[in-house]
Tab-separated table of N, CA and C and ligand atoms in Angstrom:
chain	number	residue	atom	x	y	z
Q	1	MET	N	-16.646	25.783	-50.829
Q	1	MET	CA	-16.118	24.381	-51.165
Q	1	MET	C	-16.635	23.797	-49.183
Q	2	THR	N	-17.380	22.948	-49.147
Q	2	THR	CA	-17.810	22.190	-47.379
Q	2	THR	C	-16.697	21.082	-47.858
Q	3	THR	N	-16.359	20.773	-46.933
Q	3	THR	CA	-15.651	19.424	-45.707
Q	3	THR	C	-16.174	19.331	-44.575
Q	4	LYS	N	-16.534	17.557	-44.415
Q	4	LYS	CA	-17.045	17.732	-43.309
Q	4	LYS	C	-16.266	16.291	-42.856
Q	5	LYS	N	-16.753	15.953	-41.845
Q	5	LYS	CA	-16.413	14.497	-41.099
Q	5	LYS	C	-18.002	13.767	-40.528
Q	6	VAL	N	-18.471	12.524	-41.319
Q	6	VAL	CA	-20.372	12.011	-40.887
Q	6	VAL	C	-19.395	10.344	-40.985
Q	7	VAL	N	-20.291	10.194	-40.036
Q	7	VAL	CA	-21.086	8.831	-39.584
Q	7	VAL	C	-21.534	8.231	-40.422
Q	8	LEU	N	-21.937	6.934	-41.093
Q	8	LEU	CA	-22.622	6.274	-41.570
Q	8	LEU	C	-23.357	5.536	-41.341
Q	9	ARG	N	-24.448	4.876	-41.308
Q	9	ARG	CA	-24.594	3.182	-40.752
Q	9	ARG	C	-25.327	2.517	-41.646
Q	10	PHE	N	-25.033	1.850	-42.040
Q	10	PHE	CA	-26.384	1.111	-43.209
Q	10	PHE	C	-26.985	-0.381	-42.856
Q	11	SER	N	-27.067	-0.178	-43.351
Q	11	SER	CA	-28.151	-2.052	-42.769
Q	11	SER	C	-27.958	-2.912	-43.675
Q	12	ALA	N	-28.832	-4.087	-43.423
Q	12	ALA	CA	-28.182	-5.144	-44.334
Q	12	ALA	C	-28.255	-4.464	-45.957
Q	13	GLU	N	-28.990	-4.513	-46.235
Q	13	GLU	CA	-30.107	-3.869	-47.601
Q	13	GLU	C	-29.331	-3.013	-48.288
Q	14	THR	N	-28.749	-2.491	-47.442
Q	14	THR	CA	-27.854	-0.981	-48.007
Q	14	THR	C	-26.420	-1.079	-48.303
Q	15	ALA	N	-25.941	-2.061	-47.405
Q	15	ALA	CA	-24.701	-2.283	-46.783
Q	15	ALA	C	-23.916	-2.711	-48.351
Q	16	ASP	N	-24.145	-3.305	-49.845
Q	16	ASP	CA	-23.449	-4.203	-50.464
Q	16	ASP	C	-23.981	-2.877	-51.841
Q	17	LYS	N	-24.638	-2.130	-51.487
Q	17	LYS	CA	-24.793	-0.801	-52.785
Q	17	LYS	C	-23.702	-0.025	-53.490
Q	18	PRO	N	-23.694	0.731	-54.798
Q	18	PRO	CA	-22.251	1.410	-54.451
Q	18	PRO	C	-22.675	2.389	-54.535
Q	19	ILE	N	-22.725	2.619	-52.858
Q	19	ILE	CA	-23.122	4.424	-52.263
Q	19	ILE	C	-21.843	5.162	-52.436
Q	20	ILE	N	-20.746	4.803	-52.264
Q	20	ILE	CA	-19.858	5.743	-52.428
Q	20	ILE	C	-19.335	6.116	-53.777
Q	21	TYR	N	-19.743	5.192	-54.770
Q	21	TYR	CA	-19.434	5.886	-56.248
Q	21	TYR	C	-19.962	7.060	-56.466
Q	22	HIS	N	-21.913	6.090	-56.388
Q	22	HIS	CA	-22.351	7.191	-56.206
Q	22	HIS	C	-22.314	9.108	-56.480
Q	23	LEU	N	-21.770	8.952	-55.437
Q	23	LEU	CA	-21.297	9.935	-54.067
Q	23	LEU	C	-20.190	10.674	-55.011
Q	24	VAL	N	-18.971	10.019	-55.569
Q	24	VAL	CA	-18.125	11.148	-56.451
Q	24	VAL	C	-19.190	11.131	-57.737
Q	25	LYS	N	-19.205	10.140	-58.484
Q	25	LYS	CA	-19.639	10.615	-60.140
Q	25	LYS	C	-20.923	11.117	-60.097
Q	26	ASP	N	-22.125	10.928	-59.351
Q	26	ASP	CA	-23.203	11.944	-59.675
Q	26	ASP	C	-23.209	13.544	-58.647
Q	27	TYR	N	-22.349	13.163	-57.515
Q	27	TYR	CA	-22.348	14.782	-56.788
Q	27	TYR	C	-20.875	15.225	-57.243
Q	28	ASP	N	-20.125	14.394	-57.383
Q	28	ASP	CA	-18.910	15.316	-57.566
Q	28	ASP	C	-17.402	15.385	-56.327
Q	29	LEU	N	-18.071	14.626	-55.613
Q	29	LEU	CA	-17.386	15.001	-54.344
Q	29	LEU	C	-16.081	14.155	-53.796
Q	30	ILE	N	-15.203	14.839	-53.086
Q	30	ILE	CA	-14.002	13.794	-53.231
Q	30	ILE	C	-14.032	12.799	-51.434
Q	31	ILE	N	-14.282	11.691	-51.315
Q	31	ILE	CA	-14.476	11.267	-50.128
Q	31	ILE	C	-13.373	10.580	-49.688
Q	32	ASN	N	-13.191	11.191	-48.651
Q	32	ASN	CA	-11.362	9.964	-47.566
Q	32	ASN	C	-12.607	9.220	-46.759
Q	33	ILE	N	-11.981	8.286	-46.670
Q	33	ILE	CA	-12.871	6.898	-46.367
Q	33	ILE	C	-11.491	6.478	-45.017
Q	34	LEU	N	-12.480	7.238	-43.869
Q	34	LEU	CA	-11.823	7.530	-42.492
Q	34	LEU	C	-11.496	6.251	-41.500
Q	35	LYS	N	-12.149	4.802	-41.815
Q	35	LYS	CA	-13.083	3.782	-41.422
Q	35	LYS	C	-14.026	3.328	-41.545
Q	36	ALA	N	-14.131	1.850	-42.209
Q	36	ALA	CA	-15.189	0.996	-42.405
Q	36	ALA	C	-14.916	-0.336	-41.591
Q	37	GLN	N	-16.531	-1.072	-41.400
Q	37	GLN	CA	-16.227	-2.013	-40.699
Q	37	GLN	C	-17.810	-2.301	-41.019
Q	38	ILE	N	-17.556	-3.724	-41.535
Q	38	ILE	CA	-18.865	-4.249	-41.371
Q	38	ILE	C	-18.906	-5.224	-40.536
Q	39	ASN	N	-20.369	-6.037	-39.647
Q	39	ASN	CA	-20.629	-6.764	-38.712
Q	39	ASN	C	-21.008	-7.763	-39.085
Q	40	PRO	N	-21.349	-9.548	-38.300
Q	40	PRO	CA	-21.322	-10.245	-39.149
Q	40	PRO	C	-23.121	-10.128	-39.384
Q	41	HIS	N	-23.839	-9.432	-38.496
Q	41	HIS	CA	-25.406	-9.177	-39.671
Q	41	HIS	C	-24.751	-8.061	-40.854
Q	42	LYS	N	-23.806	-8.011	-41.639
Q	42	LYS	CA	-23.929	-7.560	-42.198
Q	42	LYS	C	-24.752	-6.011	-42.231
Q	43	GLU	N	-24.674	-5.203	-41.474
Q	43	GLU	CA	-24.695	-4.485	-40.315
Q	43	GLU	C	-23.164	-3.205	-41.202
Q	44	GLY	N	-23.403	-2.215	-41.690
Q	44	GLY	CA	-22.253	-1.254	-42.008
Q	44	GLY	C	-22.169	-0.081	-40.788
Q	45	THR	N	-20.961	0.160	-40.759
Q	45	THR	CA	-20.587	1.473	-40.189
Q	45	THR	C	-19.372	2.360	-40.774
Q	46	MET	N	-19.294	3.699	-41.121
Q	46	MET	CA	-18.102	3.801	-42.133
Q	46	MET	C	-18.032	5.688	-41.545
Q	47	VAL	N	-17.098	6.212	-41.352
Q	47	VAL	CA	-16.207	7.504	-40.917
Q	47	VAL	C	-16.397	7.841	-42.291
Q	48	LEU	N	-16.830	8.878	-42.672
Q	48	LEU	CA	-15.774	9.843	-44.126
Q	48	LEU	C	-15.695	10.891	-43.878
Q	49	GLU	N	-14.813	11.190	-44.651
Q	49	GLU	CA	-14.604	12.767	-44.150
Q	49	GLU	C	-15.131	13.556	-46.275
Q	50	ILE	N	-16.472	13.981	-46.371
Q	50	ILE	CA	-16.452	14.464	-47.405
Q	50	ILE	C	-16.539	16.413	-47.914
Q	51	SER	N	-15.916	16.137	-48.985
Q	51	SER	CA	-15.607	17.320	-49.675
Q	51	SER	C	-16.307	17.914	-51.198
Q	52	GLY	N	-16.929	19.062	-51.208
Q	52	GLY	CA	-17.136	19.376	-52.117
Q	52	GLY	C	-18.419	20.131	-52.367
Q	53	ASP	N	-19.033	20.711	-53.707
Q	53	ASP	CA	-20.308	22.036	-53.481
Q	53	ASP	C	-21.058	21.649	-53.352
Q	54	LYS	N	-21.099	20.300	-53.457
Q	54	LYS	CA	-22.865	19.413	-53.801
Q	54	LYS	C	-22.716	18.611	-52.493
Q	55	TYR	N	-21.595	18.876	-51.316
Q	55	TYR	CA	-22.140	18.034	-50.004
Q	55	TYR	C	-23.862	18.206	-50.137
Q	56	ASP	N	-24.687	19.049	-49.711
Q	56	ASP	CA	-25.949	18.482	-48.986
Q	56	ASP	C	-26.663	17.538	-49.722
Q	57	GLU	N	-26.453	17.561	-51.287
Q	57	GLU	CA	-27.094	16.901	-52.119
Q	57	GLU	C	-27.121	15.974	-52.102
Q	58	GLY	N	-25.410	15.482	-51.900
Q	58	GLY	CA	-25.074	13.846	-50.707
Q	58	GLY	C	-25.195	13.659	-49.809
Q	59	ILE	N	-25.418	13.878	-48.959
Q	59	ILE	CA	-26.446	13.258	-47.432
Q	59	ILE	C	-27.506	13.837	-47.978
Q	60	SER	N	-28.280	14.453	-49.089
Q	60	SER	CA	-29.555	13.420	-49.355
Q	60	SER	C	-29.808	12.778	-49.915
Q	61	PHE	N	-28.911	12.692	-50.826
Q	61	PHE	CA	-29.035	11.391	-51.332
Q	61	PHE	C	-29.280	10.091	-50.543
Q	62	LEU	N	-27.688	9.583	-49.483
Q	62	LEU	CA	-27.993	9.592	-48.526
Q	62	LEU	C	-28.632	8.850	-48.045
Q	63	GLU	N	-28.849	9.966	-47.166
Q	63	GLU	CA	-30.594	9.555	-46.232
Q	63	GLU	C	-31.493	8.948	-47.305
Q	64	LYS	N	-31.803	9.167	-48.307
Q	64	LYS	CA	-33.216	8.372	-49.244
Q	64	LYS	C	-32.358	7.335	-49.216
Q	65	GLN	N	-31.184	6.867	-49.392
Q	65	GLN	CA	-30.901	5.420	-49.207
Q	65	GLN	C	-31.346	4.704	-48.425
Q	66	GLY	N	-32.028	5.478	-46.923
Q	66	GLY	CA	-32.182	4.608	-46.254
Q	66	GLY	C	-30.588	4.849	-45.040
Q	67	ILE	N	-29.871	5.801	-45.599
Q	67	ILE	CA	-29.193	5.387	-44.564
Q	67	ILE	C	-28.539	6.744	-43.656
Q	68	LEU	N	-28.857	6.304	-42.465
Q	68	LEU	CA	-28.562	7.163	-41.159
Q	68	LEU	C	-26.928	8.036	-41.409
Q	69	VAL	N	-27.186	9.364	-40.817
Q	69	VAL	CA	-25.815	9.673	-41.355
Q	69	VAL	C	-25.583	11.197	-40.152
Q	70	GLN	N	-25.097	11.149	-39.951
Q	70	GLN	CA	-24.073	11.334	-38.761
Q	70	GLN	C	-23.115	12.179	-38.496
Q	71	PRO	N	-22.755	13.526	-37.978
Q	71	PRO	CA	-21.764	14.180	-37.614
Q	71	PRO	C	-20.928	13.927	-36.777
Q	72	LEU	N	-18.966	13.934	-37.003
Q	72	LEU	CA	-18.398	13.072	-36.156
Q	72	LEU	C	-18.496	14.177	-34.948
Q	73	GLU	N	-19.017	15.560	-34.948
Q	73	GLU	CA	-18.777	16.236	-33.752
Q	73	GLU	C	-19.574	14.577	-32.590
Q	74	THR	N	-20.025	14.101	-33.034
Q	74	THR	CA	-20.445	12.784	-31.863
Q	74	THR	C	-18.966	11.645	-31.685
Q	75	GLU	N	-19.421	11.410	-30.343
Q	75	GLU	CA	-17.949	10.338	-29.903
Q	75	GLU	C	-18.383	9.870	-28.607
Q	76	VAL	N	-17.553	8.338	-28.868
Q	76	VAL	CA	-17.958	7.325	-27.297
Q	76	VAL	C	-16.539	7.367	-26.713
Q	77	VAL	N	-17.834	7.737	-25.226
Q	77	VAL	CA	-16.626	7.989	-24.283
Q	77	VAL	C	-16.816	6.908	-23.358
Q	78	ARG	N	-15.568	6.817	-22.423
Q	78	ARG	CA	-16.171	5.929	-20.675
Q	78	ARG	C	-15.693	6.958	-20.062
Q	79	ASN	N	-17.044	6.178	-19.733
Q	79	ASN	CA	-17.107	6.787	-17.445
Q	79	ASN	C	-15.857	6.081	-17.238
Q	80	GLU	N	-14.919	6.477	-16.465
Q	80	GLU	CA	-14.229	5.613	-15.650
Q	80	GLU	C	-14.996	4.492	-14.566
Q	81	GLN	N	-15.894	5.713	-13.876
Q	81	GLN	CA	-15.992	5.281	-12.771
Q	81	GLN	C	-16.923	4.089	-12.072
Q	82	ARG	N	-17.596	4.150	-13.516
Q	82	ARG	CA	-18.784	3.509	-13.703
Q	82	ARG	C	-18.561	2.014	-13.741
Q	83	CYS	N	-16.978	2.246	-14.625
Q	83	CYS	CA	-16.835	1.065	-15.194
Q	83	CYS	C	-15.693	-0.148	-14.559
Q	84	THR	N	-16.300	-1.196	-14.177
Q	84	THR	CA	-15.798	-2.117	-13.855
Q	84	THR	C	-15.041	-2.949	-13.973
Q	85	SER	N	-14.803	-2.769	-15.688
Q	85	SER	CA	-13.193	-3.685	-16.061
Q	85	SER	C	-13.451	-5.147	-16.094
Q	86	CYS	N	-14.845	-5.424	-16.719
Q	86	CYS	CA	-15.889	-6.141	-16.452
Q	86	CYS	C	-15.552	-7.807	-17.619
Q	87	GLY	N	-14.836	-6.363	-19.143
Q	87	GLY	CA	-15.166	-6.819	-19.734
Q	87	GLY	C	-15.683	-7.767	-21.261
Q	88	ALA	N	-16.830	-7.304	-21.151
Q	88	ALA	CA	-18.477	-8.052	-21.752
Q	88	ALA	C	-17.737	-7.149	-22.737
Q	89	CYS	N	-17.505	-5.926	-22.648
Q	89	CYS	CA	-17.560	-5.130	-24.506
Q	89	CYS	C	-16.661	-5.558	-24.792
Q	90	SER	N	-15.235	-5.620	-24.744
Q	90	SER	CA	-14.032	-6.120	-25.511
Q	90	SER	C	-14.815	-6.981	-25.892
Q	91	ALA	N	-15.655	-8.025	-26.130
Q	91	ALA	CA	-15.326	-9.492	-26.859
Q	91	ALA	C	-16.184	-8.735	-27.871
Q	92	HIS	N	-16.963	-8.008	-28.237
Q	92	HIS	CA	-17.157	-7.155	-28.929
Q	92	HIS	C	-17.406	-6.073	-29.906
Q	93	CYS	N	-16.366	-5.335	-29.125
Q	93	CYS	CA	-15.961	-4.100	-30.336
Q	93	CYS	C	-14.897	-4.864	-31.606
Q	94	PRO	N	-15.368	-4.353	-32.199
Q	94	PRO	CA	-15.483	-4.567	-34.047
Q	94	PRO	C	-13.928	-4.329	-34.282
Q	95	THR	N	-12.979	-3.534	-33.084
Q	95	THR	CA	-11.737	-2.844	-34.242
Q	95	THR	C	-10.449	-2.985	-32.892
Q	96	GLN	N	-10.978	-3.925	-32.026
Q	96	GLN	CA	-10.542	-3.345	-31.056
Q	96	GLN	C	-10.025	-2.676	-29.835
Q	97	ALA	N	-10.978	-1.517	-30.058
Q	97	ALA	CA	-10.717	-0.421	-29.621
Q	97	ALA	C	-11.288	-0.229	-27.950
Q	98	LEU	N	-12.010	-1.379	-27.782
Q	98	LEU	CA	-11.774	-1.706	-25.924
Q	98	LEU	C	-10.734	-3.455	-26.021
Q	99	TYR	N	-10.279	-3.210	-24.936
Q	99	TYR	CA	-9.430	-4.733	-24.778
Q	99	TYR	C	-8.899	-4.490	-24.018
Q	100	ILE	N	-9.135	-5.908	-23.608
Q	100	ILE	CA	-7.904	-6.383	-22.359
Q	100	ILE	C	-6.508	-6.310	-22.143
Q	101	GLU	N	-5.752	-6.156	-21.412
Q	101	GLU	CA	-4.753	-5.645	-21.434
Q	101	GLU	C	-4.190	-6.598	-21.090
Q	102	ARG	N	-2.978	-7.148	-20.953
Q	102	ARG	CA	-2.619	-8.410	-19.572
Q	102	ARG	C	-0.971	-8.051	-19.551
Q	103	PRO	N	-0.630	-8.268	-18.524
Q	103	PRO	CA	-1.408	-9.760	-17.372
Q	103	PRO	C	-2.729	-9.115	-16.009
Q	104	SER	N	-2.348	-7.515	-16.548
Q	104	SER	CA	-3.035	-6.782	-15.486
Q	104	SER	C	-4.786	-7.480	-15.822
Q	105	MET	N	-5.335	-7.365	-16.911
Q	105	MET	CA	-6.642	-7.659	-17.083
Q	105	MET	C	-7.533	-6.925	-16.682
Q	106	ASP	N	-7.136	-5.179	-16.730
Q	106	ASP	CA	-7.518	-4.368	-17.161
Q	106	ASP	C	-8.583	-3.377	-18.860
Q	107	VAL	N	-9.231	-3.358	-18.706
Q	107	VAL	CA	-10.330	-2.848	-20.389
Q	107	VAL	C	-10.003	-1.503	-20.815
Q	108	ARG	N	-8.444	-2.014	-21.289
Q	108	ARG	CA	-8.669	-0.113	-21.906
Q	108	ARG	C	-9.791	0.127	-22.829
Q	109	PHE	N	-9.057	1.142	-23.654
Q	109	PHE	CA	-10.472	1.959	-24.850
Q	109	PHE	C	-9.302	3.004	-25.610
Q	110	ASP	N	-8.996	2.692	-26.495
Q	110	ASP	CA	-8.737	3.922	-27.858
Q	110	ASP	C	-9.642	4.395	-28.004
Q	111	GLY	N	-9.748	5.638	-27.724
Q	111	GLY	CA	-10.870	6.094	-28.626
Q	111	GLY	C	-10.188	5.978	-30.254
Q	112	GLU	N	-9.126	6.187	-30.641
Q	112	GLU	CA	-8.666	6.356	-32.503
Q	112	GLU	C	-9.483	5.248	-32.876
Q	113	LYS	N	-9.338	4.086	-32.579
Q	113	LYS	CA	-9.848	3.095	-33.229
Q	113	LYS	C	-11.136	2.611	-33.017
Q	114	CYS	N	-11.707	3.665	-32.549
Q	114	CYS	CA	-13.799	3.556	-32.310
Q	114	CYS	C	-14.376	3.974	-33.384
Q	115	ILE	N	-15.266	3.098	-33.861
Q	115	ILE	CA	-16.044	4.023	-35.203
Q	115	ILE	C	-17.442	3.826	-34.862
Q	116	LEU	N	-17.550	4.169	-33.460
Q	116	LEU	CA	-18.852	5.067	-33.122
Q	116	LEU	C	-20.130	3.630	-33.472
Q	117	CYS	N	-20.147	3.303	-34.017
Q	117	CYS	CA	-20.903	1.478	-33.506
Q	117	CYS	C	-21.393	1.577	-33.122
Q	118	LEU	N	-21.928	1.922	-31.751
Q	118	LEU	CA	-22.625	2.014	-30.311
Q	118	LEU	C	-22.880	0.353	-30.179
Q	119	MET	N	-22.139	-0.277	-30.211
Q	119	MET	CA	-22.219	-1.165	-29.235
Q	119	MET	C	-22.223	-1.984	-28.422
Q	120	CYS	N	-20.946	-0.902	-28.167
Q	120	CYS	CA	-20.447	-1.498	-26.423
Q	120	CYS	C	-21.874	-0.483	-25.629
Q	121	LEU	N	-22.053	-0.001	-26.072
Q	121	LEU	CA	-23.362	0.965	-25.771
Q	121	LEU	C	-24.323	0.492	-25.009
Q	122	LYS	N	-25.080	-0.329	-25.945
Q	122	LYS	CA	-26.188	-1.599	-25.902
Q	122	LYS	C	-25.084	-3.701	-24.489
Q	123	ILE	N	-24.287	-3.141	-24.799
Q	123	ILE	CA	-24.021	-4.191	-24.110
Q	123	ILE	C	-22.855	-3.873	-22.610
Q	124	CYS	N	-22.741	-2.522	-22.418
Q	124	CYS	CA	-22.110	-2.830	-21.157
Q	124	CYS	C	-23.401	-2.619	-19.822
Q	125	PRO	N	-23.109	-3.499	-18.830
Q	125	PRO	CA	-24.442	-4.047	-17.906
Q	125	PRO	C	-24.304	-2.845	-17.174
Q	126	VAL	N	-23.752	-1.737	-17.070
Q	126	VAL	CA	-23.457	-0.425	-15.700
Q	126	VAL	C	-23.377	0.720	-16.042
Q	127	ARG	N	-23.620	0.476	-17.973
Q	127	ARG	CA	-23.531	2.146	-18.766
Q	127	ARG	C	-22.527	2.925	-18.544
Q	128	ALA	N	-21.088	2.476	-18.860
Q	128	ALA	CA	-20.113	2.774	-18.885
Q	128	ALA	C	-19.568	3.178	-19.933
Q	129	MET	N	-20.689	3.066	-20.964
Q	129	MET	CA	-20.048	3.537	-22.345
Q	129	MET	C	-21.231	4.627	-23.052
Q	130	GLU	N	-20.449	5.935	-23.334
Q	130	GLU	CA	-21.860	6.998	-23.345
Q	130	GLU	C	-21.081	7.675	-24.185
Q	131	VAL	N	-22.014	8.267	-25.188
Q	131	VAL	CA	-21.954	9.436	-26.469
Q	131	VAL	C	-21.954	10.154	-25.916
Q	132	ARG	N	-20.998	10.769	-26.301
Q	132	ARG	CA	-20.232	12.691	-26.228
Q	132	ARG	C	-20.701	13.524	-27.361
Q	133	VAL	N	-21.991	14.267	-27.141
Q	133	VAL	CA	-22.048	15.282	-28.941
Q	133	VAL	C	-21.298	16.259	-28.905
U	1	SF4	S1	-18.147	2.163	-30.413
U	1	SF4	FE1	-17.695	0.658	-28.189
U	1	SF4	S2	-17.894	-0.832	-29.407
U	1	SF4	FE2	-17.849	0.612	-31.113
U	1	SF4	S3	-15.942	0.617	-32.528
U	1	SF4	FE3	-16.597	2.023	-30.263
U	1	SF4	S4	-15.715	1.470	-28.619
U	1	SF4	FE4	-15.901	-0.034	-30.034
U	2	SF4	S1	-18.726	-3.389	-20.509
U	2	SF4	FE1	-18.783	-1.967	-18.864
U	2	SF4	S2	-18.013	-2.178	-17.034
U	2	SF4	FE2	-17.620	-3.610	-18.832
U	2	SF4	S3	-15.218	-3.662	-19.007
U	2	SF4	FE3	-16.964	-2.538	-20.712
U	2	SF4	S4	-17.350	-0.810	-20.449
U	2	SF4	FE4	-16.208	-1.221	-18.259
C-alpha cells in the first residue's frame, strides 16, 4: 500500500467539487486532511496524507479535474538574511504562519502552520520567502 503526503491546489471552479468523496468512494483511498484553506478568491489549498493501492489512479483523477498536485517534500522557508521584517507578508498569510510579534514588531515564521499557499513568495519585496524541495 502506498502512503504519501501531497499538496492540492484548487481553482475557484474546482474548490466546491466533492473531490475527497470521489477519492474515498471510487479509489478506495484513506484520506487524512492535515491542513486546508480557501482564500477570498475561492481558490483552495489542501495538504493530505493519502493511503491505498489505487494511489496513482486517484492522483490521475485529481489532475484530470484540473487540480495541481505536488509532493509535500516541498516546503516554504524564510531567508533570514534577506528578511527586513517589513511585515507585508503577515497581512496576507492565511494561517498566521507569518505573524508580527509584539512588542518587538519582529516578523516571525512558524513553518508548522504553513499550508504552502505561496502567497508570501508573491508579496515579499526582497524575495526572502523561498520554496525548498
Ligand atoms: S506559503 Fe507563505 S503565506 Fe502561505 S501559509 Fe505559508 S507562510 Fe503563509
Ligand atoms: S514580506 Fe519579506 S521582508 Fe517583509 S517581513 Fe515578510 S519575509 Fe520579511
